[in-house]
Amino acid sequence: MNADSDTIVGISTAPGAAGIAIVRISGTESLAIADQIIRCNRRISSLAGNNMAHGFVADGNDIDEVVVLVFKAPHSYTREDVVEIQGHGGSICARRILSAVLRHGARMAEPGEFTKRAFLNGRIDLVQAEAVIDLINAQSERAASSAIEQLEGKLSDYIRTCYDKMLTAAADLEYSLDFEEGDLGDDYFRKIAELVENVNVTLEEILNTWEEGVLLREGLKIVISGPPNAGKSTLLNGLLGRNRSIVSETPGTTRDTIEEQSVLEGIPVRYVDTAGLRDASCTVEQDGVRRAKESIATAGINIRVIDGSAPLEASQKPEEWPNADHWLIVLNKADLGLVMRKSDFPVNLRCVECCLHDETGIKTVRDALKVMINISTGSTMPHATISERHRAMIQYAQNELNECMILLKQRGEESAAEAAAALRRATEKVGEITGHFYTDDLLTKVFSRFCVGK
Amino acid sequence: MNFEIIVVGGGHAGCEAALAAARLGAKTVLITPKKETVARMPCNPSIGGIAKSHLVHELQALGGEIGRNADATGIQFRTLNTRKGPAVRATRIQCDKAAYSKRMLNVLETTPNLHIAEQLMTEFLIESNTVVGVIMDNGELLYSAAVIFCPGTSLGGTIHVGDVKEPGGGDGAPASHGITEQLRELGFRISRLKTGTPPRLDKVTIDYNAMEIQPGDYPPPLFSDPLELPSLFHVEHPETAQIPCFLTHTTAKTHEIIRSNLSRSSLYGGHIVGTGVRYCPSVEDKIVKFPNHASHHVFIEPEGVTSPLAYPNGISNSLPRDVQDALVASIPGLASARIIKYGYAIEYDYSDPTQLFPSLETKLIKGLFFAGQINGTTGYEEAAAQGFMAAINAVRMVRNQNPIILRRDEAYIGILIDDLVTKGTDEPYRMFTSRAERRLLLRQDNAQFRLCGRAGEIGVVDQAILKETNIAELRIATEIKRLNSLRVGSHSCLELLRRPEVKYGDLPCALNSLSGRLVCELENRVKYEGYIMRETKDAARMSGIESTLIPDSFDYVSTPSLRIEAREKFLRIRPRTLGQAVRIPGITPADISILAVFLRRHSASIRNQL
Ligand SMILES: Cc1cc2nc3c(=O)[nH]c(=O)nc-3n(C[C@H](O)[C@H](O)[C@H](O)COP(=O)(O)OP(=O)(O)OC[C@H]3O[C@@H](n4cnc5c(N)ncnc54)[C@H](O)[C@@H]3O)c2cc1C
Ligand SMILES: Nc1nc2c(ncn2[C@@H]2O[C@H](COP(=O)(O)OP(=O)(O)OP(=O)(O)O)[C@@H](O)[C@H]2O)c(=O)[nH]1
Ligand SMILES: [Mg+2]
């Protein structure tokens, strides 16, 4: 749990909104932090309230050209000192600014925290309490689901492995403090130090792949699926503006999923073309269909391409559309005359009729996607924010692990208690990412590793 | 008869409770079946040890008796973890079991305002969800404004030796029946736990030559200030008469005997349902769960100066008697040792401690407090800490004062009680230093200093002692300033003292007038300054939510935006502060944000009504 006295930061514009991105800092340290990261002809803290300045955000190298707005307590939204940094649009820039602010001591705002502070500091009328609460609820739901998305796959495996190793090291260290009264020998503590070092290397790797992997991890996943030969690959190529996937009149051309990154509405997206859905006979194709289904299940947005010029076999037309808001139906090959129409689908399903062979058809699909993106990503909790939260946590953990390691290497047993305190802070932080509770996990680990007691 | 406070059960919780209440001037009665068995130690006759020692030092600072009682009746004194820094350093005193009870009884009997009734309590007197007194075995009714219930392991106690079981409260005490039923009727959730104890050996039949000797430390480390120690000594002064412990181990043969008789153990034979202690496992447990260990330590500890018994620490079990005989004989030095009392396991009832407020008053019945093993804890020190705090808060309740709740960053006692009432426990709860978030702040050596203010607020400790602590505090601060101003070469004395290898006595400017205790505290503060500051800062960050009180009148039911799960948990635990609410398992930061917003509105609307 975080304190209300911390200085907090968040991205306060919609991820896709064109033009500018606003990073908002609130709390006693906000002016000091702004002074450290903004290069400008005057110190930000010397500005009077309700003033603005032009400058560059720099943390090492220049990050972005920005306009900075300063509001001084109590004349601000939260009634604390607030600095708003307006950078160029796009989540990447906003994220870099955010990251610089975090490095200088602010912490990531929790969902709805700015508004909560405004309320707690008496800025917002009591009548509005309900609204504040709805906001917290809505945002925390979105944050939770995005966090899970974030942690899919490899990254979460890595972090979980790290947590487990940290817990093992902590258990060994705690055992030495809470149970063992005899001499464990220097080797015992050296081994713990090595384990901690090993975790630190993995965390470093995770951070290193952060930037390059960021699009892959964070891109909104848009999956194109449908019966064979419907025009899925044609759509992928159209959306990308280049020929990425093989198009042919033979059904079953695409046999594996094909992923490609792009940007739509200013946010990174990941298009996935899939194998046509049918009861395939050859194993390669069966595999492709299985993978297609997996992709559909994990998609942020699903596009179902259907050849509208021919009647659909019953088996191809699902009666139920779970998560109807995540689906876009594309009735393709309108140029051949449509025998299926929008009206053949449930009214709550988004559906377009078009010909993907021509540019206007592609545009129809793209426009429909833009509307969906703005709904699905919501306004203030971009994916970038969440990953930045994780990054800050991992960096914090790394610093603590370093301290732990140095203490153990230099003074072994004599510094075990201080080393354990650092390791605990690191493990708790990583546990926040994986959703673990330190003390309980720790004791379980100790008791499974050691035969303690008399 | 009318009293202000009734304490039921003269174990470690009950004795501390009765003394604290009486010392605060409340007219108190302690109901216990037999005077001679007060403060008995059914298991290992030692007080302290890692983390438990911290509890004892804290009780000593606040005005408890357990520390002084151990000091006065100790037969072996040791400091544990001497090489691992002050945060985990701990005192452990092996006591003369008989003397321990005898001295405690003497203290109880000579404390003004305190009466002892040698009876079993059989029933609570309840009127409209408020306790008004108790009924005793002899039919007599006692009335009071508060009852502190400390029955230990005797509620529904069942003793197991192999497949033989019989009712009993442990260590020869009777089991209490009927009370569990009344508590259930009142709505309490009650479950089963289990614990066990090793056989006791005839100490003259042991061959000590086959074992490693473990002498005590000189000078003996104590819980109380040696100068304050009362003249009452039942045991020869330790400095001339410490009694050593001995170390031996189990063998391949021991393990073989246990393995081939597992089905006859009451634990593994399926006779026991209660959850046992993971950190104090029976020897059966050790061998099943750690099959790769070829051998386990067994410490031979004397039970007293004149007692014929030795306590073989490490072979707690509930095997049939013939197996216990063979098991003991397979251990080096015990080939011809005679068992005087056989080991056993005990199953007993405990009440889910989340049914308590942090004051230890039950949420269901006003004026009824629970302390000790009934709350799911194990250990004399854990029991004593609860007994003391329950009494303080019972007396305060009677006097219409707010309860005193120690914070987690202030005392292990605070951690113990917060864990119990917030998270509950499904295995016997024991204190560990790793339960403390900020271990470097909670040293045993600084207990007297960090709790001086609280001791004043509580009012059991003599004002003169608190004044001395304040003076000592000042002396340390002054001395640190002085060391900072004196230079040796290019360094200040303070900088020199920060080095791990430098002791205060090594400094050319060291004062002889500082006592050993002050020197120790001064060294800790200087050497660990960085770490201590870091943890102090972390604690201060959290002080906001820790001090945000949630009024008892807060209405969770008409707080519609809360998740249903969160609302149910808040309603069940009824956290006293936002900080406590955060620690309820399954509560999310968003739940807390919402609670904070509603609290604000709640307090504003109360203000408007005034
Ligand atoms: C067999 C056994 C093994 C143990 N092993 C360990 C161990 O290995 N490590 C450890 O830390 N702790 C151990 N303990 C636990 C430790 O003894 C207890 O935690 C501690 O004594 C609890 O203190 P208490 O005050 O709650 O209860 P007790 O010390 O049990 O005192 C309860 C007192 O209440 C009295 N009483 C009960 N019911 C009534 C009634 N109705 N009316 C009046 N008086 C009543 C009893 O006679 C007794 O005097 C063991 C306990 C037992 C029994
Ligand atoms: N007439 C017409 N033909 C189209 C249209 N869109 C795609 N096609 C053709 O339909 C055929 C199949 O297109 P693909 O894009 O390969 O279809 P697919 O769904 O990926 O097929 P799979 O190989 O099963 O994955 C190709 O010959 C395309 O040229 C359209 O709008 N009109
Ligand atoms: Mg294709």
PDB file of N, CA and C in Angstrom, chain B residues 66-121:
ATOM      1  N   ILE B  66       7.222 -11.505  33.121  1.00  0.00           N
ATOM      2  CA  ILE B  66       7.856 -12.714  32.600  1.00  0.00           C
ATOM      3  C   ILE B  66       9.384 -12.602  32.584  1.00  0.00           C
ATOM      4  N   GLY B  67       9.922 -11.443  32.202  1.00  0.00           N
ATOM      5  CA  GLY B  67      11.363 -11.274  32.101  1.00  0.00           C
ATOM      6  C   GLY B  67      12.047 -11.411  33.451  1.00  0.00           C
ATOM      7  N   ARG B  68      11.500 -10.695  34.410  1.00  0.00           N
ATOM      8  CA  ARG B  68      12.086 -10.723  35.754  1.00  0.00           C
ATOM      9  C   ARG B  68      11.993 -12.124  36.353  1.00  0.00           C
ATOM     10  N   ASN B  69      10.851 -12.787  36.077  1.00  0.00           N
ATOM     11  CA  ASN B  69      10.665 -14.122  36.624  1.00  0.00           C
ATOM     12  C   ASN B  69      11.692 -15.100  36.045  1.00  0.00           C
ATOM     13  N   ALA B  70      11.974 -14.943  34.764  1.00  0.00           N
ATOM     14  CA  ALA B  70      12.972 -15.810  34.129  1.00  0.00           C
ATOM     15  C   ALA B  70      14.359 -15.492  34.672  1.00  0.00           C
ATOM     16  N   ASP B  71      14.682 -14.211  34.795  1.00  0.00           N
ATOM     17  CA  ASP B  71      15.987 -13.814  35.331  1.00  0.00           C
ATOM     18  C   ASP B  71      16.219 -14.440  36.704  1.00  0.00           C
ATOM     19  N   ALA B  72      15.173 -14.376  37.531  1.00  0.00           N
ATOM     20  CA  ALA B  72      15.326 -14.786  38.923  1.00  0.00           C
ATOM     21  C   ALA B  72      15.381 -16.297  39.087  1.00  0.00           C
ATOM     22  N   THR B  73      14.857 -17.022  38.120  1.00  0.00           N
ATOM     23  CA  THR B  73      14.802 -18.474  38.293  1.00  0.00           C
ATOM     24  C   THR B  73      15.615 -19.215  37.240  1.00  0.00           C
ATOM     25  N   GLY B  74      16.453 -18.456  36.511  1.00  0.00           N
ATOM     26  CA  GLY B  74      17.241 -19.067  35.441  1.00  0.00           C
ATOM     27  C   GLY B  74      18.339 -19.966  35.973  1.00  0.00           C
ATOM     28  N   ILE B  75      18.635 -21.026  35.192  1.00  0.00           N
ATOM     29  CA  ILE B  75      19.773 -21.869  35.553  1.00  0.00           C
ATOM     30  C   ILE B  75      20.808 -21.899  34.430  1.00  0.00           C
ATOM     31  N   GLN B  76      20.413 -21.410  33.237  1.00  0.00           N
ATOM     32  CA  GLN B  76      21.402 -21.244  32.184  1.00  0.00           C
ATOM     33  C   GLN B  76      21.011 -20.048  31.331  1.00  0.00           C
ATOM     34  N   PHE B  77      21.988 -19.188  31.041  1.00  0.00           N
ATOM     35  CA  PHE B  77      21.702 -17.915  30.374  1.00  0.00           C
ATOM     36  C   PHE B  77      22.550 -17.813  29.112  1.00  0.00           C
ATOM     37  N   ARG B  78      21.901 -17.536  27.973  1.00  0.00           N
ATOM     38  CA  ARG B  78      22.697 -17.427  26.745  1.00  0.00           C
ATOM     39  C   ARG B  78      22.207 -16.296  25.863  1.00  0.00           C
ATOM     40  N   THR B  79      23.143 -15.717  25.101  1.00  0.00           N
ATOM     41  CA  THR B  79      22.763 -14.779  24.047  1.00  0.00           C
ATOM     42  C   THR B  79      22.917 -15.518  22.736  1.00  0.00           C
ATOM     43  N   LEU B  80      21.857 -15.515  21.936  1.00  0.00           N
ATOM     44  CA  LEU B  80      21.895 -16.198  20.651  1.00  0.00           C
ATOM     45  C   LEU B  80      22.175 -15.192  19.541  1.00  0.00           C
ATOM     46  N   ASN B  81      22.652 -15.688  18.405  1.00  0.00           N
ATOM     47  CA  ASN B  81      22.874 -14.837  17.232  1.00  0.00           C
ATOM     48  C   ASN B  81      23.855 -13.708  17.501  1.00  0.00           C
ATOM     49  N   THR B  82      24.855 -13.959  18.319  1.00  0.00           N
ATOM     50  CA  THR B  82      25.765 -12.865  18.688  1.00  0.00           C
ATOM     51  C   THR B  82      26.493 -12.295  17.479  1.00  0.00           C
ATOM     52  N   ARG B  83      26.654 -13.120  16.425  1.00  0.00           N
ATOM     53  CA  ARG B  83      27.459 -12.634  15.298  1.00  0.00           C
ATOM     54  C   ARG B  83      26.615 -11.984  14.215  1.00  0.00           C
ATOM     55  N   LYS B  84      25.315 -11.915  14.391  1.00  0.00           N
ATOM     56  CA  LYS B  84      24.477 -11.480  13.263  1.00  0.00           C
ATOM     57  C   LYS B  84      23.875 -10.083  13.402  1.00  0.00           C
ATOM     58  N   GLY B  85      24.441  -9.268  14.221  1.00  0.00           N
ATOM     59  CA  GLY B  85      23.906  -7.903  14.286  1.00  0.00           C
ATOM     60  C   GLY B  85      22.799  -7.787  15.309  1.00  0.00           C
ATOM     61  N   PRO B  86      22.586  -6.559  15.799  1.00  0.00           N
ATOM     62  CA  PRO B  86      21.718  -6.339  16.959  1.00  0.00           C
ATOM     63  C   PRO B  86      20.241  -6.636  16.693  1.00  0.00           C
ATOM     64  N   ALA B  87      19.811  -6.609  15.426  1.00  0.00           N
ATOM     65  CA  ALA B  87      18.379  -6.783  15.169  1.00  0.00           C
ATOM     66  C   ALA B  87      17.898  -8.160  15.576  1.00  0.00           C
ATOM     67  N   VAL B  88      18.748  -9.159  15.434  1.00  0.00           N
ATOM     68  CA  VAL B  88      18.292 -10.521  15.713  1.00  0.00           C
ATOM     69  C   VAL B  88      18.971 -11.141  16.930  1.00  0.00           C
ATOM     70  N   ARG B  89      19.760 -10.344  17.627  1.00  0.00           N
ATOM     71  CA  ARG B  89      20.380 -10.860  18.843  1.00  0.00           C
ATOM     72  C   ARG B  89      19.274 -11.201  19.839  1.00  0.00           C
ATOM     73  N   ALA B  90      19.428 -12.285  20.586  1.00  0.00           N
ATOM     74  CA  ALA B  90      18.330 -12.695  21.458  1.00  0.00           C
ATOM     75  C   ALA B  90      18.835 -13.359  22.723  1.00  0.00           C
ATOM     76  N   THR B  91      18.063 -13.195  23.777  1.00  0.00           N
ATOM     77  CA  THR B  91      18.403 -13.793  25.068  1.00  0.00           C
ATOM     78  C   THR B  91      17.563 -15.040  25.265  1.00  0.00           C
ATOM     79  N   ARG B  92      18.169 -16.073  25.805  1.00  0.00           N
ATOM     80  CA  ARG B  92      17.402 -17.287  26.084  1.00  0.00           C
ATOM     81  C   ARG B  92      17.810 -17.765  27.472  1.00  0.00           C
ATOM     82  N   ILE B  93      16.819 -17.940  28.321  1.00  0.00           N
ATOM     83  CA  ILE B  93      17.114 -18.379  29.688  1.00  0.00           C
ATOM     84  C   ILE B  93      16.416 -19.694  29.970  1.00  0.00           C
ATOM     85  N   GLN B  94      17.233 -20.684  30.343  1.00  0.00           N
ATOM     86  CA  GLN B  94      16.729 -21.976  30.762  1.00  0.00           C
ATOM     87  C   GLN B  94      16.346 -21.809  32.235  1.00  0.00           C
ATOM     88  N   CYS B  95      15.103 -22.142  32.581  1.00  0.00           N
ATOM     89  CA  CYS B  95      14.670 -21.875  33.948  1.00  0.00           C
ATOM     90  C   CYS B  95      14.498 -23.150  34.760  1.00  0.00           C
ATOM     91  N   ASP B  96      14.533 -22.966  36.040  1.00  0.00           N
ATOM     92  CA  ASP B  96      14.174 -24.051  36.942  1.00  0.00           C
ATOM     93  C   ASP B  96      12.646 -24.062  36.958  1.00  0.00           C
ATOM     94  N   LYS B  97      12.082 -25.131  36.414  1.00  0.00           N
ATOM     95  CA  LYS B  97      10.655 -25.169  36.161  1.00  0.00           C
ATOM     96  C   LYS B  97       9.837 -24.947  37.437  1.00  0.00           C
ATOM     97  N   ALA B  98      10.227 -25.647  38.495  1.00  0.00           N
ATOM     98  CA  ALA B  98       9.468 -25.546  39.750  1.00  0.00           C
ATOM     99  C   ALA B  98       9.612 -24.144  40.342  1.00  0.00           C
ATOM    100  N   ALA B  99      10.850 -23.643  40.310  1.00  0.00           N
ATOM    101  CA  ALA B  99      11.106 -22.321  40.883  1.00  0.00           C
ATOM    102  C   ALA B  99      10.335 -21.252  40.123  1.00  0.00           C
ATOM    103  N   TYR B 100      10.216 -21.445  38.802  1.00  0.00           N
ATOM    104  CA  TYR B 100       9.529 -20.456  37.968  1.00  0.00           C
ATOM    105  C   TYR B 100       8.092 -20.272  38.450  1.00  0.00           C
ATOM    106  N   SER B 101       7.392 -21.404  38.644  1.00  0.00           N
ATOM    107  CA  SER B 101       6.003 -21.322  39.108  1.00  0.00           C
ATOM    108  C   SER B 101       5.936 -20.750  40.519  1.00  0.00           C
ATOM    109  N   LYS B 102       6.849 -21.204  41.354  1.00  0.00           N
ATOM    110  CA  LYS B 102       6.833 -20.814  42.758  1.00  0.00           C
ATOM    111  C   LYS B 102       7.030 -19.302  42.920  1.00  0.00           C
ATOM    112  N   ARG B 103       7.990 -18.777  42.169  1.00  0.00           N
ATOM    113  CA  ARG B 103       8.229 -17.339  42.294  1.00  0.00           C
ATOM    114  C   ARG B 103       7.035 -16.550  41.748  1.00  0.00           C
ATOM    115  N   MET B 104       6.486 -17.010  40.629  1.00  0.00           N
ATOM    116  CA  MET B 104       5.343 -16.298  40.050  1.00  0.00           C
ATOM    117  C   MET B 104       4.190 -16.280  41.045  1.00  0.00           C
ATOM    118  N   LEU B 105       3.973 -17.414  41.703  1.00  0.00           N
ATOM    119  CA  LEU B 105       2.883 -17.478  42.687  1.00  0.00           C
ATOM    120  C   LEU B 105       3.144 -16.472  43.812  1.00  0.00           C
ATOM    121  N   ASN B 106       4.393 -16.416  44.244  1.00  0.00           N
ATOM    122  CA  ASN B 106       4.749 -15.478  45.308  1.00  0.00           C
ATOM    123  C   ASN B 106       4.447 -14.038  44.880  1.00  0.00           C
ATOM    124  N   VAL B 107       4.780 -13.706  43.646  1.00  0.00           N
ATOM    125  CA  VAL B 107       4.504 -12.355  43.147  1.00  0.00           C
ATOM    126  C   VAL B 107       2.988 -12.108  43.116  1.00  0.00           C
ATOM    127  N   LEU B 108       2.242 -13.097  42.630  1.00  0.00           N
ATOM    128  CA  LEU B 108       0.783 -12.938  42.556  1.00  0.00           C
ATOM    129  C   LEU B 108       0.215 -12.703  43.953  1.00  0.00           C
ATOM    130  N   GLU B 109       0.689 -13.505  44.894  1.00  0.00           N
ATOM    131  CA  GLU B 109       0.119 -13.440  46.244  1.00  0.00           C
ATOM    132  C   GLU B 109       0.489 -12.174  46.986  1.00  0.00           C
ATOM    133  N   THR B 110       1.582 -11.554  46.603  1.00  0.00           N
ATOM    134  CA  THR B 110       1.998 -10.352  47.321  1.00  0.00           C
ATOM    135  C   THR B 110       1.612  -9.070  46.574  1.00  0.00           C
ATOM    136  N   THR B 111       0.907  -9.205  45.470  1.00  0.00           N
ATOM    137  CA  THR B 111       0.481  -7.998  44.734  1.00  0.00           C
ATOM    138  C   THR B 111      -0.854  -7.501  45.287  1.00  0.00           C
ATOM    139  N   PRO B 112      -0.907  -6.242  45.703  1.00  0.00           N
ATOM    140  CA  PRO B 112      -2.167  -5.697  46.213  1.00  0.00           C
ATOM    141  C   PRO B 112      -3.265  -5.731  45.143  1.00  0.00           C
ATOM    142  N   ASN B 113      -4.488  -5.754  45.551  1.00  0.00           N
ATOM    143  CA  ASN B 113      -5.684  -5.771  44.673  1.00  0.00           C
ATOM    144  C   ASN B 113      -5.912  -7.107  43.986  1.00  0.00           C
ATOM    145  N   LEU B 114      -5.046  -8.083  44.224  1.00  0.00           N
ATOM    146  CA  LEU B 114      -5.153  -9.332  43.464  1.00  0.00           C
ATOM    147  C   LEU B 114      -5.573 -10.488  44.372  1.00  0.00           C
ATOM    148  N   HIS B 115      -6.674 -11.128  44.013  1.00  0.00           N
ATOM    149  CA  HIS B 115      -7.173 -12.296  44.756  1.00  0.00           C
ATOM    150  C   HIS B 115      -7.016 -13.522  43.885  1.00  0.00           C
ATOM    151  N   ILE B 116      -6.814 -14.677  44.524  1.00  0.00           N
ATOM    152  CA  ILE B 116      -6.736 -15.906  43.738  1.00  0.00           C
ATOM    153  C   ILE B 116      -7.858 -16.829  44.196  1.00  0.00           C
ATOM    154  N   ALA B 117      -8.623 -17.357  43.246  1.00  0.00           N
ATOM    155  CA  ALA B 117      -9.660 -18.333  43.562  1.00  0.00           C
ATOM    156  C   ALA B 117      -9.242 -19.672  42.976  1.00  0.00           C
ATOM    157  N   GLU B 118      -9.056 -20.662  43.810  1.00  0.00           N
ATOM    158  CA  GLU B 118      -8.631 -21.972  43.306  1.00  0.00           C
ATOM    159  C   GLU B 118      -9.844 -22.768  42.852  1.00  0.00           C
ATOM    160  N   GLN B 119     -10.252 -22.493  41.635  1.00  0.00           N
ATOM    161  CA  GLN B 119     -11.479 -23.076  41.094  1.00  0.00           C
ATOM    162  C   GLN B 119     -11.338 -23.242  39.587  1.00  0.00           C
ATOM    163  N   LEU B 120     -12.252 -24.038  39.026  1.00  0.00           N
ATOM    164  CA  LEU B 120     -12.395 -24.034  37.568  1.00  0.00           C
ATOM    165  C   LEU B 120     -13.561 -23.119  37.247  1.00  0.00           C
ATOM    166  N   MET B 121     -13.438 -22.317  36.217  1.00  0.00           N
ATOM    167  CA  MET B 121     -14.599 -21.579  35.763  1.00  0.00           C
ATOM    168  C   MET B 121     -15.410 -22.517  34.872  1.00  0.00           C
TER     169      MET B 121
END
